[in-house]
Each structure stands twice: as C-alpha cells, then as structure tokens.
mmCIF file of C-alpha atoms and ligand atoms in Angstrom:
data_model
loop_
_atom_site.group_PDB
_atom_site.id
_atom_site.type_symbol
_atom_site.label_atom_id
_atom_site.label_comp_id
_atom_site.label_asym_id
_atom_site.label_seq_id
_atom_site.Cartn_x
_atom_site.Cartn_y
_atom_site.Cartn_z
ATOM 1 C CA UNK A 1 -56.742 6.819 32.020
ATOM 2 C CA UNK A 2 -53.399 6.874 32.667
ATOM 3 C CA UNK A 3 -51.885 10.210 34.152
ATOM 4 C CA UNK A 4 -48.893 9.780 31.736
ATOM 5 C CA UNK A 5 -51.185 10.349 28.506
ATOM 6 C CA UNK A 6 -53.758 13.109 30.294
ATOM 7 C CA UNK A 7 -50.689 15.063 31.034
ATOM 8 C CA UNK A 8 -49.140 14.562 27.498
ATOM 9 C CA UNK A 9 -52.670 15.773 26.037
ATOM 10 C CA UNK A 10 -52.500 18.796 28.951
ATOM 11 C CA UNK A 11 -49.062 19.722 27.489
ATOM 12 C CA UNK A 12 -49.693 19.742 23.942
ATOM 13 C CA UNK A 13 -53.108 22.266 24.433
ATOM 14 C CA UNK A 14 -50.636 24.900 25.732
ATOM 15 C CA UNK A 15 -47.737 23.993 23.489
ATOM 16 C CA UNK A 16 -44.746 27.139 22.459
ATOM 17 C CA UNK A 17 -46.116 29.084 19.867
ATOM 18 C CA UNK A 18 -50.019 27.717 19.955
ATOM 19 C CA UNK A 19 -53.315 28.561 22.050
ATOM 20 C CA UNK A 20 -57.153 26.999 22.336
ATOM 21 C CA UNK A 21 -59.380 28.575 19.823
ATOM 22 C CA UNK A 22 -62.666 28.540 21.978
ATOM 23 C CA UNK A 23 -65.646 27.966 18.985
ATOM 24 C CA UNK A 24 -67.607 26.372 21.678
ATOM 25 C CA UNK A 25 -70.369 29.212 21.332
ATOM 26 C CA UNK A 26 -73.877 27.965 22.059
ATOM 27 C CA UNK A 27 -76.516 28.045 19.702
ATOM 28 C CA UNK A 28 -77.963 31.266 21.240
ATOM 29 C CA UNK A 29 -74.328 32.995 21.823
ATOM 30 C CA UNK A 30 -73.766 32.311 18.113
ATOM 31 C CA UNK A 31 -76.904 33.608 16.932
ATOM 32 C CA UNK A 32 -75.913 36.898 18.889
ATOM 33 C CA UNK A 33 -72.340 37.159 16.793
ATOM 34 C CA UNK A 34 -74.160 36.217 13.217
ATOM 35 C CA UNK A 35 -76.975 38.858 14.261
ATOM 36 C CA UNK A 36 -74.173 41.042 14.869
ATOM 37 C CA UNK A 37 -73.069 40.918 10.950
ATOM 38 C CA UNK A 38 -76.891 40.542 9.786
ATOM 39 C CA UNK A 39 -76.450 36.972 8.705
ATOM 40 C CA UNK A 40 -78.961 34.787 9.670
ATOM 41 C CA UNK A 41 -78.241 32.116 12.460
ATOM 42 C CA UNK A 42 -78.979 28.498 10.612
ATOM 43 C CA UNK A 43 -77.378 25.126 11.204
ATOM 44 C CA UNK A 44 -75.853 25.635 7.448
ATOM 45 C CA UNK A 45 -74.511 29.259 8.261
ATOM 46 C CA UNK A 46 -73.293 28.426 11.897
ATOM 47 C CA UNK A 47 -71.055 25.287 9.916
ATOM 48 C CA UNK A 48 -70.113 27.609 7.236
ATOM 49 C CA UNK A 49 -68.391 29.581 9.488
ATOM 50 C CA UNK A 50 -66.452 27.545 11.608
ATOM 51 C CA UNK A 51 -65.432 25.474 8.217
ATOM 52 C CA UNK A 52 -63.788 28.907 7.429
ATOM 53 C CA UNK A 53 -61.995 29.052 10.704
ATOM 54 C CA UNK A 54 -61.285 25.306 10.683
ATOM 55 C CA UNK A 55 -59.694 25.465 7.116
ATOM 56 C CA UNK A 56 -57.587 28.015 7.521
ATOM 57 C CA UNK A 57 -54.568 26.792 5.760
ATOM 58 C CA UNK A 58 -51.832 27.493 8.458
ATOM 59 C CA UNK A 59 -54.361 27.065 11.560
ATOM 60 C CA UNK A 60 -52.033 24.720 13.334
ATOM 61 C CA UNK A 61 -48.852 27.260 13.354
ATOM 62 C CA UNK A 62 -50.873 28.904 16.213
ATOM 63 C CA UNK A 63 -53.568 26.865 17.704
ATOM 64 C CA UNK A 64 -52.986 23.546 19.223
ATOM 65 C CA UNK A 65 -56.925 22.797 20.052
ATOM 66 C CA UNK A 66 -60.394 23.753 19.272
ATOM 67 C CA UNK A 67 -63.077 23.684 21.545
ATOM 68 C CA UNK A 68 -66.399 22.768 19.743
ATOM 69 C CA UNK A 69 -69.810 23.167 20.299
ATOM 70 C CA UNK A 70 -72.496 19.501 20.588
ATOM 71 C CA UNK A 71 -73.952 20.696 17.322
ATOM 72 C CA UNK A 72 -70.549 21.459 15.475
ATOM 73 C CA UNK A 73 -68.440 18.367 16.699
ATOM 74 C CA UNK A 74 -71.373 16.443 14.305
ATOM 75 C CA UNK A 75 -70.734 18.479 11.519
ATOM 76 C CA UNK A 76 -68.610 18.174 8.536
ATOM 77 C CA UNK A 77 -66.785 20.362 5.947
ATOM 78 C CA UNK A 78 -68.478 20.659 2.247
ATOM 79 C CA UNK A 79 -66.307 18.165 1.154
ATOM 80 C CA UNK A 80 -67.953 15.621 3.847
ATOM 81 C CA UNK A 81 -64.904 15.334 5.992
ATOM 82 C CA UNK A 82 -65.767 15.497 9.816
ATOM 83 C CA UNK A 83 -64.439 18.698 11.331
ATOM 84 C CA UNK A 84 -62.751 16.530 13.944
ATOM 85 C CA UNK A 85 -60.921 15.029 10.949
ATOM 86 C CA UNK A 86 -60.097 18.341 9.464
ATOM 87 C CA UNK A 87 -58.408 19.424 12.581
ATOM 88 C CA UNK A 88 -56.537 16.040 13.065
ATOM 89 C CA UNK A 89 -55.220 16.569 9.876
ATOM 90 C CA UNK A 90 -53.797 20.285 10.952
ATOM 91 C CA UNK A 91 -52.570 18.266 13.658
ATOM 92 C CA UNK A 92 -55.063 20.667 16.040
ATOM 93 C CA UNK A 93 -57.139 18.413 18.864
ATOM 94 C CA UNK A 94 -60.475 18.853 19.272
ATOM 95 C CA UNK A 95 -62.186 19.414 22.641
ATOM 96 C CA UNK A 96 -66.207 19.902 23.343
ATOM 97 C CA UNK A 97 -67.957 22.794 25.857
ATOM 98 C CA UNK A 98 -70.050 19.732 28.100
ATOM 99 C CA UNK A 99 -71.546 21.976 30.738
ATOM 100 C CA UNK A 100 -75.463 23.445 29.760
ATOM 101 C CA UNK A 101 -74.682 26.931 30.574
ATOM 102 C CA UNK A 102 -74.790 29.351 33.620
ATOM 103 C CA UNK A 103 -78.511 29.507 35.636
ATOM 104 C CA UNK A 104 -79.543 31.539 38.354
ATOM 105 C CA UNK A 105 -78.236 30.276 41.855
ATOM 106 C CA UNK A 106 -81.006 29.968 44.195
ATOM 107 C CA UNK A 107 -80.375 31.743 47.165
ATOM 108 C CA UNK A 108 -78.168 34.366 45.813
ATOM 109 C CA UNK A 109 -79.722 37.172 43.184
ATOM 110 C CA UNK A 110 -77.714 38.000 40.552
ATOM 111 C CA UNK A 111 -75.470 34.648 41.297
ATOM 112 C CA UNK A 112 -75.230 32.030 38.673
ATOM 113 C CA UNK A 113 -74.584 28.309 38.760
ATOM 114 C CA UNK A 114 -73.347 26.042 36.060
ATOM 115 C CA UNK A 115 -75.471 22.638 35.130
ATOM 116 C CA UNK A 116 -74.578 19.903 33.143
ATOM 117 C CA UNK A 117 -73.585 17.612 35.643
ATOM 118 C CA UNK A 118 -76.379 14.829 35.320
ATOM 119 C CA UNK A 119 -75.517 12.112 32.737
ATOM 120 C CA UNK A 120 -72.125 13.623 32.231
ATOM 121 C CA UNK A 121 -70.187 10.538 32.409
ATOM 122 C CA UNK A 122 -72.341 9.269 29.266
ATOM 123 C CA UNK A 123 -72.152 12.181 27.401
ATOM 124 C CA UNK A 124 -68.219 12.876 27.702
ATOM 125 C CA UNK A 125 -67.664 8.662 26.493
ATOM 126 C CA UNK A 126 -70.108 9.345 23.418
ATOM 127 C CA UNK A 127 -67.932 12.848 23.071
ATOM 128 C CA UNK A 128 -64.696 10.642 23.322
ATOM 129 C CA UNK A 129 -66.000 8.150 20.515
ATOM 130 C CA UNK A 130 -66.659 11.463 18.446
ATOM 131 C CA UNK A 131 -62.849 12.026 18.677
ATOM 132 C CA UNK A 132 -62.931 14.544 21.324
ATOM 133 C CA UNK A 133 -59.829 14.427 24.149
ATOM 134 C CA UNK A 134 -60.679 17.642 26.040
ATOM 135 C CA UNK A 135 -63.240 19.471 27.569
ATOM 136 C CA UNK A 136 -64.488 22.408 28.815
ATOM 137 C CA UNK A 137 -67.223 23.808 31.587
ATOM 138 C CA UNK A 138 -66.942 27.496 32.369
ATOM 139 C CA UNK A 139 -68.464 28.863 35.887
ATOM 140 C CA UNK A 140 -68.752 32.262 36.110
ATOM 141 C CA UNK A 141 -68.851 34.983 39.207
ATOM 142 C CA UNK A 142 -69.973 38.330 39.350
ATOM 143 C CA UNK A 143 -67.615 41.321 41.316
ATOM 144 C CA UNK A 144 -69.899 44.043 42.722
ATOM 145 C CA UNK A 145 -72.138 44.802 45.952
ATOM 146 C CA UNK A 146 -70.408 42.247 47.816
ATOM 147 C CA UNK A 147 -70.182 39.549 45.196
ATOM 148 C CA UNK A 148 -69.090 36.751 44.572
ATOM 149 C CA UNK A 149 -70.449 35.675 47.585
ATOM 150 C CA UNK A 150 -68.195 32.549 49.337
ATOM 151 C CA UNK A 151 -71.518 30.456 48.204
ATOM 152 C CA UNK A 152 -71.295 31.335 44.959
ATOM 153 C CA UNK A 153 -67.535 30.625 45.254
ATOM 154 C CA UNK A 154 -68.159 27.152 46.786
ATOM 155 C CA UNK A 155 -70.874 25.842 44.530
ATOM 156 C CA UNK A 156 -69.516 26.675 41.608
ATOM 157 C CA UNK A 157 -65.648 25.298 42.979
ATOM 158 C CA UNK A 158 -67.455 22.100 43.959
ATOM 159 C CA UNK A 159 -69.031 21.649 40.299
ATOM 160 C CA UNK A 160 -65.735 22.052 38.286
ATOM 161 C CA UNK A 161 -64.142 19.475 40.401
ATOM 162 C CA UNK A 162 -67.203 16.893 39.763
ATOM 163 C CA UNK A 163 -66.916 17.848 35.921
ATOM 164 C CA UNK A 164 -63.107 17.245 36.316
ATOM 165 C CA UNK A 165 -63.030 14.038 37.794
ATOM 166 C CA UNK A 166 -65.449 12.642 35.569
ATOM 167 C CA UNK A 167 -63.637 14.078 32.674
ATOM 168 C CA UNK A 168 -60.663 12.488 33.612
ATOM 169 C CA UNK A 169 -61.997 8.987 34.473
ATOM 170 C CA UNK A 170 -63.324 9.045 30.629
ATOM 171 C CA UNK A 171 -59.596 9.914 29.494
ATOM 172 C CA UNK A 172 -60.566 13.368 28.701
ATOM 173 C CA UNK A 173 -58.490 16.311 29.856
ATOM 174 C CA UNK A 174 -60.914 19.159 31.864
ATOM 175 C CA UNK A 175 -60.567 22.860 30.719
ATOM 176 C CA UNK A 176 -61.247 24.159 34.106
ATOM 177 C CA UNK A 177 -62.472 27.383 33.927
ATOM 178 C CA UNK A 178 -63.912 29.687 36.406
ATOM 179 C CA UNK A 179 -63.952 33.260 34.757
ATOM 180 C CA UNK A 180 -64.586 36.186 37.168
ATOM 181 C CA UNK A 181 -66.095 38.520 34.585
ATOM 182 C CA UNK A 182 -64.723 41.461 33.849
ATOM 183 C CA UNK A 183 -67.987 43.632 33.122
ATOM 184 C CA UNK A 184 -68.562 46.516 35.565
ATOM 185 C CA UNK A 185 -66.453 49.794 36.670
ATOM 186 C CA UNK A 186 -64.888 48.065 39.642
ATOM 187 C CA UNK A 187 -61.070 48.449 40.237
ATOM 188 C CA UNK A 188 -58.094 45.725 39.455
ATOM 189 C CA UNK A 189 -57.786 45.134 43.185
ATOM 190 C CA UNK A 190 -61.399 44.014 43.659
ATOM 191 C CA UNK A 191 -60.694 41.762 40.520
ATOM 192 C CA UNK A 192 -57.337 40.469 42.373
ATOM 193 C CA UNK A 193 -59.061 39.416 45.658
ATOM 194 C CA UNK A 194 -62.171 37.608 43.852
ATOM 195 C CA UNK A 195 -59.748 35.492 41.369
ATOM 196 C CA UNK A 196 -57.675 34.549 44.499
ATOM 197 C CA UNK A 197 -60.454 33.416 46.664
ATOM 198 C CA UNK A 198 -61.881 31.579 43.351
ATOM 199 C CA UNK A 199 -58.730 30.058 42.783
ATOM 200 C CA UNK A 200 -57.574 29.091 45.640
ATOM 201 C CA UNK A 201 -61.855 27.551 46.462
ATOM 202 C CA UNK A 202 -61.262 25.877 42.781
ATOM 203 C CA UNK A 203 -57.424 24.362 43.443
ATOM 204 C CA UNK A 204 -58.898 23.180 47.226
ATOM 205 C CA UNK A 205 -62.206 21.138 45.687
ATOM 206 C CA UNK A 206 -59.542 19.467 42.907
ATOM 207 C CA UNK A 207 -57.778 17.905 45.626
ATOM 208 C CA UNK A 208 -60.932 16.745 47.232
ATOM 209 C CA UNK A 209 -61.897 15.219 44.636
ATOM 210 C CA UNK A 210 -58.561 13.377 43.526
ATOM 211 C CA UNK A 211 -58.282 15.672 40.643
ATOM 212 C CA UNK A 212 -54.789 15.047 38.541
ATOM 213 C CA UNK A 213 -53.610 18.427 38.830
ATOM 214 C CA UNK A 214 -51.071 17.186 35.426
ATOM 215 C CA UNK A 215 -53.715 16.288 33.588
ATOM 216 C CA UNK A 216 -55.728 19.386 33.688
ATOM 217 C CA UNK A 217 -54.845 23.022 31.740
ATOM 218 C CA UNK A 218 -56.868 26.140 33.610
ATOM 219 C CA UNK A 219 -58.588 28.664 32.066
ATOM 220 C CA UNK A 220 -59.275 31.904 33.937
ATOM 221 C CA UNK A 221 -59.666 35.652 33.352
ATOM 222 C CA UNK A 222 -56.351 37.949 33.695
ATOM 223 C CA UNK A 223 -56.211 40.237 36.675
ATOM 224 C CA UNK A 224 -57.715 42.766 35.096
ATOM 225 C CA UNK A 225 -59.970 46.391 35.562
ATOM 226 C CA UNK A 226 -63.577 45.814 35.018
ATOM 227 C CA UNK A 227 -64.855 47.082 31.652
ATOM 228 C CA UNK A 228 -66.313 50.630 32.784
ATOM 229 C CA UNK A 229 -63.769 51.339 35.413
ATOM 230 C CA UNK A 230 -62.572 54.942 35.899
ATOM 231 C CA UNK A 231 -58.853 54.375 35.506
ATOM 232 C CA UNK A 232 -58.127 50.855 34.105
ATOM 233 C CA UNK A 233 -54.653 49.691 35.150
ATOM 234 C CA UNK A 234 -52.385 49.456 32.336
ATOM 235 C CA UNK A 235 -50.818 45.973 30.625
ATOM 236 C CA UNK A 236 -47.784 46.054 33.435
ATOM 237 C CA UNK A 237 -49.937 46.361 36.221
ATOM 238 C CA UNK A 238 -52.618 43.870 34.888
ATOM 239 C CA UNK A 239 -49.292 41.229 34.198
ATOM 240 C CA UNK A 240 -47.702 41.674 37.581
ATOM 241 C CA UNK A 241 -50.894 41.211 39.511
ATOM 242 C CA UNK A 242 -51.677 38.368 37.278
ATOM 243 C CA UNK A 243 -48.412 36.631 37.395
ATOM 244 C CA UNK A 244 -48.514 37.149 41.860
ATOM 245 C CA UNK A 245 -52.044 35.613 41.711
ATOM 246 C CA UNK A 246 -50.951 32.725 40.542
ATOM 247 C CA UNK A 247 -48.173 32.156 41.881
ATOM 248 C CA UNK A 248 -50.200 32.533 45.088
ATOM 249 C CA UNK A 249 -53.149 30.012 44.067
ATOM 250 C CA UNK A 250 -52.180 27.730 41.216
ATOM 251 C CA UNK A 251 -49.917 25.255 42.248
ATOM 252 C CA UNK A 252 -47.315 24.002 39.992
ATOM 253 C CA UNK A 253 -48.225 20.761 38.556
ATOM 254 C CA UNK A 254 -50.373 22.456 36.778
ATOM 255 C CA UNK A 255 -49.026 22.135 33.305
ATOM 256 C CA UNK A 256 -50.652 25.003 31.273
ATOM 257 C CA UNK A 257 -52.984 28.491 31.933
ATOM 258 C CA UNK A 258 -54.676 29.103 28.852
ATOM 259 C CA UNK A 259 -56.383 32.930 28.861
ATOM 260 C CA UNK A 260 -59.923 33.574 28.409
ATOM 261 C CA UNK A 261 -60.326 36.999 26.334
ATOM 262 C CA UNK A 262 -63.418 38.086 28.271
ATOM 263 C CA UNK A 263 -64.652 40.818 26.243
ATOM 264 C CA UNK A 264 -61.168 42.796 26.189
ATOM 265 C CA UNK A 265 -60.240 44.597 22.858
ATOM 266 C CA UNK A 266 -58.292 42.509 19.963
ATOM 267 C CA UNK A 267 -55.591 44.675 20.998
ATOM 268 C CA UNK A 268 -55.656 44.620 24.520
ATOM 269 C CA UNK A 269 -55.896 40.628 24.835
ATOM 270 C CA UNK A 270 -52.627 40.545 22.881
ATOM 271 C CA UNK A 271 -50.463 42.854 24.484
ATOM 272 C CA UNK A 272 -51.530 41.812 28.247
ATOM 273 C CA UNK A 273 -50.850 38.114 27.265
ATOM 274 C CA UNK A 274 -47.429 39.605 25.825
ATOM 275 C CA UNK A 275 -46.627 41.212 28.819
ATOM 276 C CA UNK A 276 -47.138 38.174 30.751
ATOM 277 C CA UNK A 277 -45.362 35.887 28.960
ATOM 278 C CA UNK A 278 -42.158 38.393 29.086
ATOM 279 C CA UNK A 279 -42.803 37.794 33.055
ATOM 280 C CA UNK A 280 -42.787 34.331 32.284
ATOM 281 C CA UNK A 281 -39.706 34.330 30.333
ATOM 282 C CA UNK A 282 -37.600 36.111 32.982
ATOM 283 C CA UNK A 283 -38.927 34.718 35.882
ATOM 284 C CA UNK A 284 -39.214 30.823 34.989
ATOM 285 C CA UNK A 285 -42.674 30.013 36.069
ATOM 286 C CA UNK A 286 -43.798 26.508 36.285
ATOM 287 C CA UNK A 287 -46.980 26.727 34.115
ATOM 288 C CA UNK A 288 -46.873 27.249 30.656
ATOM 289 C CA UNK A 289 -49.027 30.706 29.920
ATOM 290 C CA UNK A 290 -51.350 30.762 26.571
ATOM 291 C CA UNK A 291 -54.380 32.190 25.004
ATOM 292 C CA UNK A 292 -58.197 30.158 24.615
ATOM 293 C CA UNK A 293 -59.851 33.058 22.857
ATOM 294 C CA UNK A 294 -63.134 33.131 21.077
ATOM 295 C CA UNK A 295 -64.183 36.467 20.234
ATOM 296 C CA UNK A 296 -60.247 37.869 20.843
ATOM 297 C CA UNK A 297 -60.064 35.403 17.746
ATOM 298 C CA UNK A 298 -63.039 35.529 15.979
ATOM 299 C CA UNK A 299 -64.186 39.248 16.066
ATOM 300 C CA UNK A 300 -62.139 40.654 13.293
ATOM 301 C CA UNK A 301 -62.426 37.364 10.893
ATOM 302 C CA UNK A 302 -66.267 37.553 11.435
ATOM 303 C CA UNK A 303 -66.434 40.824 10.225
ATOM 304 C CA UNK A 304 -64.183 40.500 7.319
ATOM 305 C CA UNK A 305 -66.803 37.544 6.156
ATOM 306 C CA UNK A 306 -70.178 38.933 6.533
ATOM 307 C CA UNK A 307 -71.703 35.828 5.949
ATOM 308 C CA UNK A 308 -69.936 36.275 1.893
ATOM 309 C CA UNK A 309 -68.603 33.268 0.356
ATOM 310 C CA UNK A 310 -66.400 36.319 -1.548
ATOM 311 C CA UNK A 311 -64.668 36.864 1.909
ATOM 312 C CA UNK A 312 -63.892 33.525 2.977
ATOM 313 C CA UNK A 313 -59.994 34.644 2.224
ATOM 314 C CA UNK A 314 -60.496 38.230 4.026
ATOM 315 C CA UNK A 315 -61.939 36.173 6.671
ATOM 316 C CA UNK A 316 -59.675 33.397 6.878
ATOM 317 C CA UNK A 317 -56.725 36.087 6.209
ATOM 318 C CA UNK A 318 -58.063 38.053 9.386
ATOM 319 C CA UNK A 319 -58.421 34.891 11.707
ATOM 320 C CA UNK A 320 -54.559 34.285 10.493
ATOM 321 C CA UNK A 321 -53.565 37.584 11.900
ATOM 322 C CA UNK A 322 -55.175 37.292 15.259
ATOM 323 C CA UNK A 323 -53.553 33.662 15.374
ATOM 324 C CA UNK A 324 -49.984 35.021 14.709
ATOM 325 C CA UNK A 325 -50.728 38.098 16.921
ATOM 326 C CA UNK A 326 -51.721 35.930 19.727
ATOM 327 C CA UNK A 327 -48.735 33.280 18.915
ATOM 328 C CA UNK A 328 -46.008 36.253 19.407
ATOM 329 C CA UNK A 329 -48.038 36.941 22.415
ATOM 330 C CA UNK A 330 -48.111 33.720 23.727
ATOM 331 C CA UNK A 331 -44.140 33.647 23.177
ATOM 332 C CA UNK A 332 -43.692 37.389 25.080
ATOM 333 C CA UNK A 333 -42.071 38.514 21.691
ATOM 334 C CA UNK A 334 -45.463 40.672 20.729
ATOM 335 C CA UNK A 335 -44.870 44.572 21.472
HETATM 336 P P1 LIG B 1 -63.800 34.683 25.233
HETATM 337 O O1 LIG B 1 -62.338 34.597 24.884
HETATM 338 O O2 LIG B 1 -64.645 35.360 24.199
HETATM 339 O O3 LIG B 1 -64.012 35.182 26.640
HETATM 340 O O4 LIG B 1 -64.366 33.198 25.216
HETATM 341 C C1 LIG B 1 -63.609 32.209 25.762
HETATM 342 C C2 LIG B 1 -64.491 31.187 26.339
HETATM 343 O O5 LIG B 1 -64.438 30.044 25.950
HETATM 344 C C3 LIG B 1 -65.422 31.586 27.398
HETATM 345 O O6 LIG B 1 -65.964 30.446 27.994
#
C-alpha cells in the first residue's frame, strides 16, 4: 500500500483529543477480568461487554481506534450490526491483536518470545476483508537479575519488524509494541536503560526490514518505577525521563506514541500521560503522544457493570469518564 494512506491511517490513531482503546484481551486474559467481577466468561458475556464499551454514545470524542480481539472482530451488537460497523459509524477504526501471545524463550528462563508469525500474511488479508486497518503484536521483556538479556532484546526486535512488514504489505498499519513490564521493585533508571536498549534494538530491525517508519504508531511502556519499588519516582520525573528516551531512540517520522497503561493506577496513567503531553506542548516534539489503554480504560466501567444489564449506563457512564480523563491527558490540560 501506498505510504501516503498508511501514514494518513497512522495519523488519525493518535489524533488531538483521542487514544486506542486496547479490547484486544485474549480469551484467557478476559476470563481473568470477568472472574474478577464473578461473571462468568462466555462468548455471549465477553460480547456483551465490549457492546457496552463499543456503544457508548460519545465513544468517538476520545478514542480514535479499537483494537479487537479474533473472536470479537466476528461479533455483532444485539441489534445484528457488526461491531466493526458500529465503530465506523462513531467514526472509531478498528484494529485486531494478530500475534498468539508471549511463550517461553528457549535458552533464556524467565524470557518470553512472541509467536504468531506463521501464516500471518493470510490471516492479516482475511483481517483486512473483516474491515480491520491496524494491528497490533505486543513483545514483552522482563527487568531484573540481569534481564532483558540482549537475546531477548534481539529476538523479540527481529519479530516486530517481520510482523511490521507484513502488516504493511497487506495495507495494514503495525501497532508496534514492545512493553518492558513494569512489575517488580526495581528503580526508574533500570526501567530507562532497558526501554532504550529495546528501542533503539526495535527502531534498528525496522530499518532492516524496510519498515515505513510513517506508517507505523508505537506503543511502549512510560519510563516508569517498577510496581513494588521502594521510592517510585513521581509523574515529573517519570515525564522527563520518558520524553529524553525518546527523543534518544524514536526517530521522528514516527507519527504517533500511543501509551500502554501497564498495570498503573486509573489515576496514575492519567496524570503521567498529562505531564507528558505538557512536555510535549512546550517543547514541540515530532511525535504525537497518546494513550492505548485497556484496563486504564476498562477497570472502573467493568466494575460499575458487574455483568448487570441495570448498569450498562453506570458502566458506559464510567468508561466515559476514563475517556475524557485520558482525552485532557492526552491534550496536557489534565491536572
Ligand atoms: P494495558 O493498558 O492494560 O497495559 O493494555 C494495553 C495493551 O494492549 C497491552 O498489550
């Protein structure tokens, strides 16, 4: 496909004012959140809740995409419109999680791997048919006890630029997104030097493999304490050391950095974003800066549902409020 309409698709994922919602949970990921509010996990109640998200009246005011899940991209709202429909009529696109999850990496205990690589060029032109123009495949490294090794690093760089390529030769932009995770008590420096070496591994395979750096939008983890850390550095230290990392690794054709949440608190994911973006709009950086949250989006609407067709307005209400939250965010205007 031509770069021209890649990049147009790139630019309007990370458009002012919007962000990704990330439904893309697996089966087993969303059995774990519907566990969580004692529903039980069932093809009907998995739809039933992403038709709430998906029909939230205002949902395009402050998300510009949806990334979907094999099962959900086949499913439709009770009315028997598809949910890519739905969405186009929001005016949201919808995008599909292609890779088959995280496995261990032979070699290297306690490393992981992403698969989904064989009969990916198939699968992404069926995915395109379905109405889908971007993707998503999420590699994920480990800090602690001298991990991520440069293996890990490597593999996992060399993957997201096979998934990329073949992403873009189907006309489908590539959420490329190699999360450094944030669980464990290690300190926002470790964090800094194992983004920048994943980065900078992930930017050099993309240009190996003739990746269109404008038709791409990156999703990685904020510079950030891990979870248990003593001391975690606070949103102005987490922004600045963000904003330097990137500047450092991501270069700027780039159009758009859309945010994992990672695990951080409702609160947390919106004022760090916040903070970055008022970097952003001091500093002119070259790379729009957004949110692709899942649970930084979906946590407080699940709850207020509980599985109750009662609370589909609590629910929907609550997703509304993280969307707005997120939008300020995404605009610096937040705190
Ligand atoms: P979280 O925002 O919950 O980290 O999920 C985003 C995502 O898509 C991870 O792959």
């Amino acid at each position: 496909m031509a770069s021209a309409e890649l990049k147009s698709i790139a630019l309007k994922m990370v458009a002012r004012k919007k962000g990704i919602l990330a439904a893309d949970e697996s089966t087993s990921t969303m059995t774990k959140r519907l566990d969580s509010i004692n529903v039980e996990s069932t093809e009907e109640t998995r739809r039933q809740w992403r038709q709430l998200l998906f029909q939230t009246p205002d949902i395009g005011d402050y998300i510009s995409g949806v990334i979907m899940y094999d099962e959900t991209i086949r499913q439709t709202d009770d009315s028997g419109q598809s949910f890519v429909d739905l969405l186009v009529s929001h005016d949201v696109i919808s995008g599909i999680k292609v890779d088959n999850s995280t496995h261990d990496l032979a070699g290297a205990p306690g490393e992981f791997i992403t698969e989904g690589l064989d009969g990916l060029r198939g699968r992404l032109a069926e995915y395109y048919e379905l109405g889908s123009r971007f993707a998503k495949w999420r590699a994920l490294l480990i800090i602690g006890d001298g991990k991520p090794s440069d293996y890990a690093i490597h593999t996992n760089a060399h993957a997201l630029g096979r998934y990329s390529a073949l992403c873009q030769d189907q006309g489908i932009v590539p959420i490329v997104e190699p999360e450094v995770l944030m669980d464990g008590s290690h300190s926002i420096d470790d964090c800094l030097s194992a983004t920048t070496r994943a980065l900078n591994a992930v930017f050099a395979e993309l240009d190996k493999q003739n990746v269109d750096l404008n038709g791409i939008v990156l999703k990685p983890n904020m510079v950030i304490s891990g979870s248990d850390a003593q001391n975690r550095a606070p949103a102005a230290e987490v922004a600045r050391k963000t904003v330097d990392c990137f500047l450092e690794t991501v270069p700027s054709d780039v159009p758009g950095i859309a945010f994992l949440s990672g695990g951080q608190g409702d609160e947390e994911s919106v004022v760090n974003l916040d903070e970055i973006n008022k970097i952003a709009n001091s500093e002119d950086l070259p790379w729009e800066i957004t949110y692709s949250y899942g649970r930084g989006l979906q946590a407080a609407p699940l709850t207020a549902w509980l599985g109750k067709p009662e609370n589909v307005s609590a629910g929907q209400a609550a997703f509304q409020k993280r969307g707005l939250d997120s939008s300020a965010a995404r605009e610096g205007v937040y705190a």
